[in-house]
């Protein structure tokens, strides 16, 4: 996964109600990891509003590893190109990934025309995305530092107290495992190169300790 993907936070997002000439456009976005997740969210909205005439949708989700994202849209009975495509264009322009937007329309009895529908679905999608809470998915590299039990607590505290700098972006302590003689402090960094971390450890421990690689993980950072 590339670093710093912009998406939405997990969980329920606000739903907006856009009224245009008595038609109501109910739009909501959701974090969806893959195509199955996206279609499950669309199905959930359909069940929530079973009497609505249209449930138009657009999503941009993760594809196979190394492949381009999957993009889909649906007019769901609206004239071709008046709903799903405008919604997808807004989603693309937002820079968001792993996101699905569904706009449910309750017809108000007044025809909006092609241009009116494009405007309505564009606005509904824009408002739903603007109302949603965002997050960045960032890769954090894990490092293990083995320290004597007598010094591990102080080392952990000093690492936690370090300011965020470009050289040590993403520095944090995720866990400390205590043994009888040694403790293993698990540290995160945004960089895959441990040089800056090892320089810091050398200054904190008089050159006695270094970091060993322990994999990586993806973390969610609120925007």
GROMACS .gro file of C-alpha atoms in nm:
model
  223
    1UNK     CA    1   0.000   0.000   0.000
    2UNK     CA    2   0.141   0.345  -0.090
    3UNK     CA    3   0.203   0.575   0.203
    4UNK     CA    4  -0.046   0.843   0.311
    5UNK     CA    5  -0.361   0.734   0.130
    6UNK     CA    6  -0.644   0.980   0.194
    7UNK     CA    7  -0.972   0.810   0.288
    8UNK     CA    8  -1.256   0.833   0.542
    9UNK     CA    9  -1.257   0.723   0.902
   10UNK     CA   10  -1.429   0.396   0.987
   11UNK     CA   11  -1.789   0.398   1.105
   12UNK     CA   12  -2.104   0.594   1.028
   13UNK     CA   13  -2.066   0.920   0.836
   14UNK     CA   14  -2.317   1.208   0.818
   15UNK     CA   15  -2.595   1.185   0.563
   16UNK     CA   16  -2.693   1.502   0.380
   17UNK     CA   17  -3.041   1.581   0.246
   18UNK     CA   18  -3.032   1.804  -0.060
   19UNK     CA   19  -3.375   1.926  -0.175
   20UNK     CA   20  -3.410   2.049  -0.533
   21UNK     CA   21  -3.758   2.121  -0.676
   22UNK     CA   22  -3.916   1.893  -0.416
   23UNK     CA   23  -3.688   1.599  -0.501
   24UNK     CA   24  -3.476   1.485  -0.207
   25UNK     CA   25  -3.124   1.359  -0.268
   26UNK     CA   26  -2.995   1.171   0.038
   27UNK     CA   27  -2.621   1.121   0.008
   28UNK     CA   28  -2.380   0.938   0.234
   29UNK     CA   29  -2.019   0.824   0.201
   30UNK     CA   30  -1.843   0.532   0.365
   31UNK     CA   31  -1.499   0.381   0.396
   32UNK     CA   32  -1.495   0.065   0.183
   33UNK     CA   33  -1.183  -0.144   0.135
   34UNK     CA   34  -1.269  -0.344  -0.177
   35UNK     CA   35  -1.548  -0.397  -0.430
   36UNK     CA   36  -1.736  -0.645  -0.212
   37UNK     CA   37  -1.728  -0.396   0.075
   38UNK     CA   38  -1.853  -0.120  -0.155
   39UNK     CA   39  -2.144  -0.328  -0.285
   40UNK     CA   40  -2.236  -0.429   0.070
   41UNK     CA   41  -2.264  -0.060   0.165
   42UNK     CA   42  -2.481   0.011  -0.140
   43UNK     CA   43  -2.706  -0.280  -0.045
   44UNK     CA   44  -2.733  -0.145   0.311
   45UNK     CA   45  -2.855   0.191   0.181
   46UNK     CA   46  -3.109   0.018  -0.044
   47UNK     CA   47  -3.250  -0.167   0.255
   48UNK     CA   48  -3.266   0.154   0.454
   49UNK     CA   49  -3.477   0.329   0.187
   50UNK     CA   50  -3.664   0.049   0.006
   51UNK     CA   51  -3.931   0.284  -0.132
   52UNK     CA   52  -3.690   0.524  -0.308
   53UNK     CA   53  -3.682   0.536  -0.687
   54UNK     CA   54  -3.305   0.551  -0.732
   55UNK     CA   55  -2.992   0.456  -0.536
   56UNK     CA   56  -2.711   0.595  -0.749
   57UNK     CA   57  -2.354   0.518  -0.651
   58UNK     CA   58  -1.986   0.560  -0.718
   59UNK     CA   59  -1.681   0.407  -0.559
   60UNK     CA   60  -1.303   0.403  -0.576
   61UNK     CA   61  -1.159   0.103  -0.390
   62UNK     CA   62  -0.840  -0.099  -0.367
   63UNK     CA   63  -0.764  -0.343  -0.645
   64UNK     CA   64  -0.524  -0.635  -0.637
   65UNK     CA   65  -0.181  -0.565  -0.486
   66UNK     CA   66   0.016  -0.353  -0.732
   67UNK     CA   67  -0.288  -0.290  -0.953
   68UNK     CA   68  -0.476   0.033  -1.015
   69UNK     CA   69  -0.778   0.115  -0.793
   70UNK     CA   70  -1.117  -0.018  -0.903
   71UNK     CA   71  -1.366   0.253  -1.005
   72UNK     CA   72  -1.736   0.190  -1.064
   73UNK     CA   73  -2.052   0.398  -1.089
   74UNK     CA   74  -2.423   0.338  -1.139
   75UNK     CA   75  -2.709   0.559  -1.260
   76UNK     CA   76  -2.958   0.308  -1.117
   77UNK     CA   77  -3.239   0.402  -1.353
   78UNK     CA   78  -3.160   0.770  -1.397
   79UNK     CA   79  -3.083   0.882  -1.756
   80UNK     CA   80  -2.743   0.753  -1.863
   81UNK     CA   81  -2.454   0.968  -1.744
   82UNK     CA   82  -2.659   1.197  -1.520
   83UNK     CA   83  -2.586   1.043  -1.181
   84UNK     CA   84  -2.315   0.780  -1.142
   85UNK     CA   85  -2.060   0.944  -1.370
   86UNK     CA   86  -2.088   1.291  -1.210
   87UNK     CA   87  -2.064   1.128  -0.867
   88UNK     CA   88  -1.749   0.940  -0.970
   89UNK     CA   89  -1.594   1.258  -1.109
   90UNK     CA   90  -1.645   1.431  -0.773
   91UNK     CA   91  -1.495   1.133  -0.592
   92UNK     CA   92  -1.193   1.129  -0.823
   93UNK     CA   93  -1.143   1.502  -0.774
   94UNK     CA   94  -1.150   1.466  -0.396
   95UNK     CA   95  -0.833   1.258  -0.392
   96UNK     CA   96  -1.004   1.001  -0.168
   97UNK     CA   97  -0.953   0.626  -0.201
   98UNK     CA   98  -1.132   0.327  -0.050
   99UNK     CA   99  -1.458   0.524  -0.049
  100UNK     CA  100  -1.815   0.465  -0.172
  101UNK     CA  101  -2.086   0.729  -0.207
  102UNK     CA  102  -2.455   0.646  -0.245
  103UNK     CA  103  -2.717   0.907  -0.335
  104UNK     CA  104  -3.078   0.803  -0.286
  105UNK     CA  105  -3.341   1.007  -0.471
  106UNK     CA  106  -3.700   1.058  -0.373
  107UNK     CA  107  -3.875   1.209  -0.676
  108UNK     CA  108  -4.067   1.527  -0.602
  109UNK     CA  109  -4.286   1.533  -0.913
  110UNK     CA  110  -4.092   1.794  -1.108
  111UNK     CA  111  -3.857   1.681  -1.387
  112UNK     CA  112  -3.509   1.827  -1.347
  113UNK     CA  113  -3.376   1.757  -1.694
  114UNK     CA  114  -3.034   1.619  -1.778
  115UNK     CA  115  -2.843   1.925  -1.661
  116UNK     CA  116  -3.045   1.950  -1.342
  117UNK     CA  117  -2.977   1.588  -1.253
  118UNK     CA  118  -2.603   1.622  -1.314
  119UNK     CA  119  -2.599   1.930  -1.092
  120UNK     CA  120  -2.802   1.763  -0.819
  121UNK     CA  121  -2.593   1.444  -0.800
  122UNK     CA  122  -2.271   1.645  -0.819
  123UNK     CA  123  -2.378   1.870  -0.533
  124UNK     CA  124  -2.509   1.584  -0.320
  125UNK     CA  125  -2.183   1.393  -0.356
  126UNK     CA  126  -1.971   1.699  -0.285
  127UNK     CA  127  -2.168   1.777   0.029
  128UNK     CA  128  -2.155   1.419   0.155
  129UNK     CA  129  -1.778   1.405   0.113
  130UNK     CA  130  -1.732   1.747   0.274
  131UNK     CA  131  -1.933   1.634   0.578
  132UNK     CA  132  -1.744   1.306   0.621
  133UNK     CA  133  -1.454   1.267   0.865
  134UNK     CA  134  -1.126   1.196   0.687
  135UNK     CA  135  -0.813   1.004   0.771
  136UNK     CA  136  -0.481   0.915   0.617
  137UNK     CA  137  -0.362   0.557   0.597
  138UNK     CA  138   0.013   0.565   0.647
  139UNK     CA  139   0.275   0.293   0.662
  140UNK     CA  140   0.470   0.276   0.985
  141UNK     CA  141   0.786   0.066   1.013
  142UNK     CA  142   0.839  -0.134   1.330
  143UNK     CA  143   1.168  -0.168   1.515
  144UNK     CA  144   1.260  -0.365   1.825
  145UNK     CA  145   1.506  -0.226   2.077
  146UNK     CA  146   1.630  -0.472   2.340
  147UNK     CA  147   1.725  -0.289   2.661
  148UNK     CA  148   1.816  -0.400   3.013
  149UNK     CA  149   1.512  -0.396   3.241
  150UNK     CA  150   1.680  -0.140   3.466
  151UNK     CA  151   1.700   0.114   3.179
  152UNK     CA  152   1.404   0.024   2.958
  153UNK     CA  153   1.150   0.241   3.140
  154UNK     CA  154   1.363   0.550   3.106
  155UNK     CA  155   1.437   0.473   2.740
  156UNK     CA  156   1.066   0.428   2.665
  157UNK     CA  157   0.983   0.761   2.833
  158UNK     CA  158   1.257   0.945   2.644
  159UNK     CA  159   1.143   0.802   2.311
  160UNK     CA  160   0.783   0.904   2.379
  161UNK     CA  161   0.898   1.256   2.468
  162UNK     CA  162   1.083   1.315   2.139
  163UNK     CA  163   0.940   1.594   1.921
  164UNK     CA  164   0.815   1.511   1.574
  165UNK     CA  165   1.084   1.606   1.322
  166UNK     CA  166   1.131   1.542   0.949
  167UNK     CA  167   1.418   1.306   1.031
  168UNK     CA  168   1.210   1.106   1.281
  169UNK     CA  169   0.858   1.145   1.145
  170UNK     CA  170   0.611   0.896   1.288
  171UNK     CA  171   0.832   0.814   1.586
  172UNK     CA  172   0.637   0.637   1.858
  173UNK     CA  173   0.639   0.351   2.104
  174UNK     CA  174   0.370   0.090   2.048
  175UNK     CA  175   0.459  -0.173   2.306
  176UNK     CA  176   0.709  -0.284   2.567
  177UNK     CA  177   0.749  -0.650   2.654
  178UNK     CA  178   0.917  -0.708   2.989
  179UNK     CA  179   1.138  -1.007   3.059
  180UNK     CA  180   1.342  -1.107   3.361
  181UNK     CA  181   1.659  -0.929   3.248
  182UNK     CA  182   1.571  -0.746   2.926
  183UNK     CA  183   1.273  -0.560   2.783
  184UNK     CA  184   1.182  -0.528   2.415
  185UNK     CA  185   1.062  -0.180   2.321
  186UNK     CA  186   0.876  -0.169   1.987
  187UNK     CA  187   0.923   0.162   1.807
  188UNK     CA  188   0.761   0.301   1.492
  189UNK     CA  189   0.898   0.537   1.228
  190UNK     CA  190   0.765   0.667   0.899
  191UNK     CA  191   1.098   0.591   0.729
  192UNK     CA  192   1.213   0.243   0.633
  193UNK     CA  193   1.574   0.346   0.696
  194UNK     CA  194   1.672   0.314   1.066
  195UNK     CA  195   1.971   0.549   1.045
  196UNK     CA  196   1.803   0.845   1.218
  197UNK     CA  197   1.650   0.619   1.483
  198UNK     CA  198   1.983   0.453   1.555
  199UNK     CA  199   2.149   0.794   1.582
  200UNK     CA  200   1.889   0.891   1.844
  201UNK     CA  201   1.932   0.562   2.031
  202UNK     CA  202   2.306   0.610   2.035
  203UNK     CA  203   2.266   0.952   2.194
  204UNK     CA  204   2.020   0.819   2.455
  205UNK     CA  205   2.216   0.504   2.548
  206UNK     CA  206   2.581   0.607   2.496
  207UNK     CA  207   2.591   0.397   2.181
  208UNK     CA  208   2.488   0.074   2.351
  209UNK     CA  209   2.157   0.003   2.174
  210UNK     CA  210   2.038  -0.023   1.813
  211UNK     CA  211   1.705  -0.099   1.648
  212UNK     CA  212   1.627  -0.424   1.470
  213UNK     CA  213   1.359  -0.443   1.196
  214UNK     CA  214   1.026  -0.597   1.302
  215UNK     CA  215   0.802  -0.548   0.997
  216UNK     CA  216   0.549  -0.274   0.924
  217UNK     CA  217   0.183  -0.188   0.966
  218UNK     CA  218  -0.072   0.058   0.834
  219UNK     CA  219  -0.205   0.317   1.079
  220UNK     CA  220  -0.501   0.553   1.054
  221UNK     CA  221  -0.423   0.920   1.117
  222UNK     CA  222  -0.723   1.158   1.154
  223UNK     CA  223  -0.711   1.459   0.920
   0.00000   0.00000   0.00000
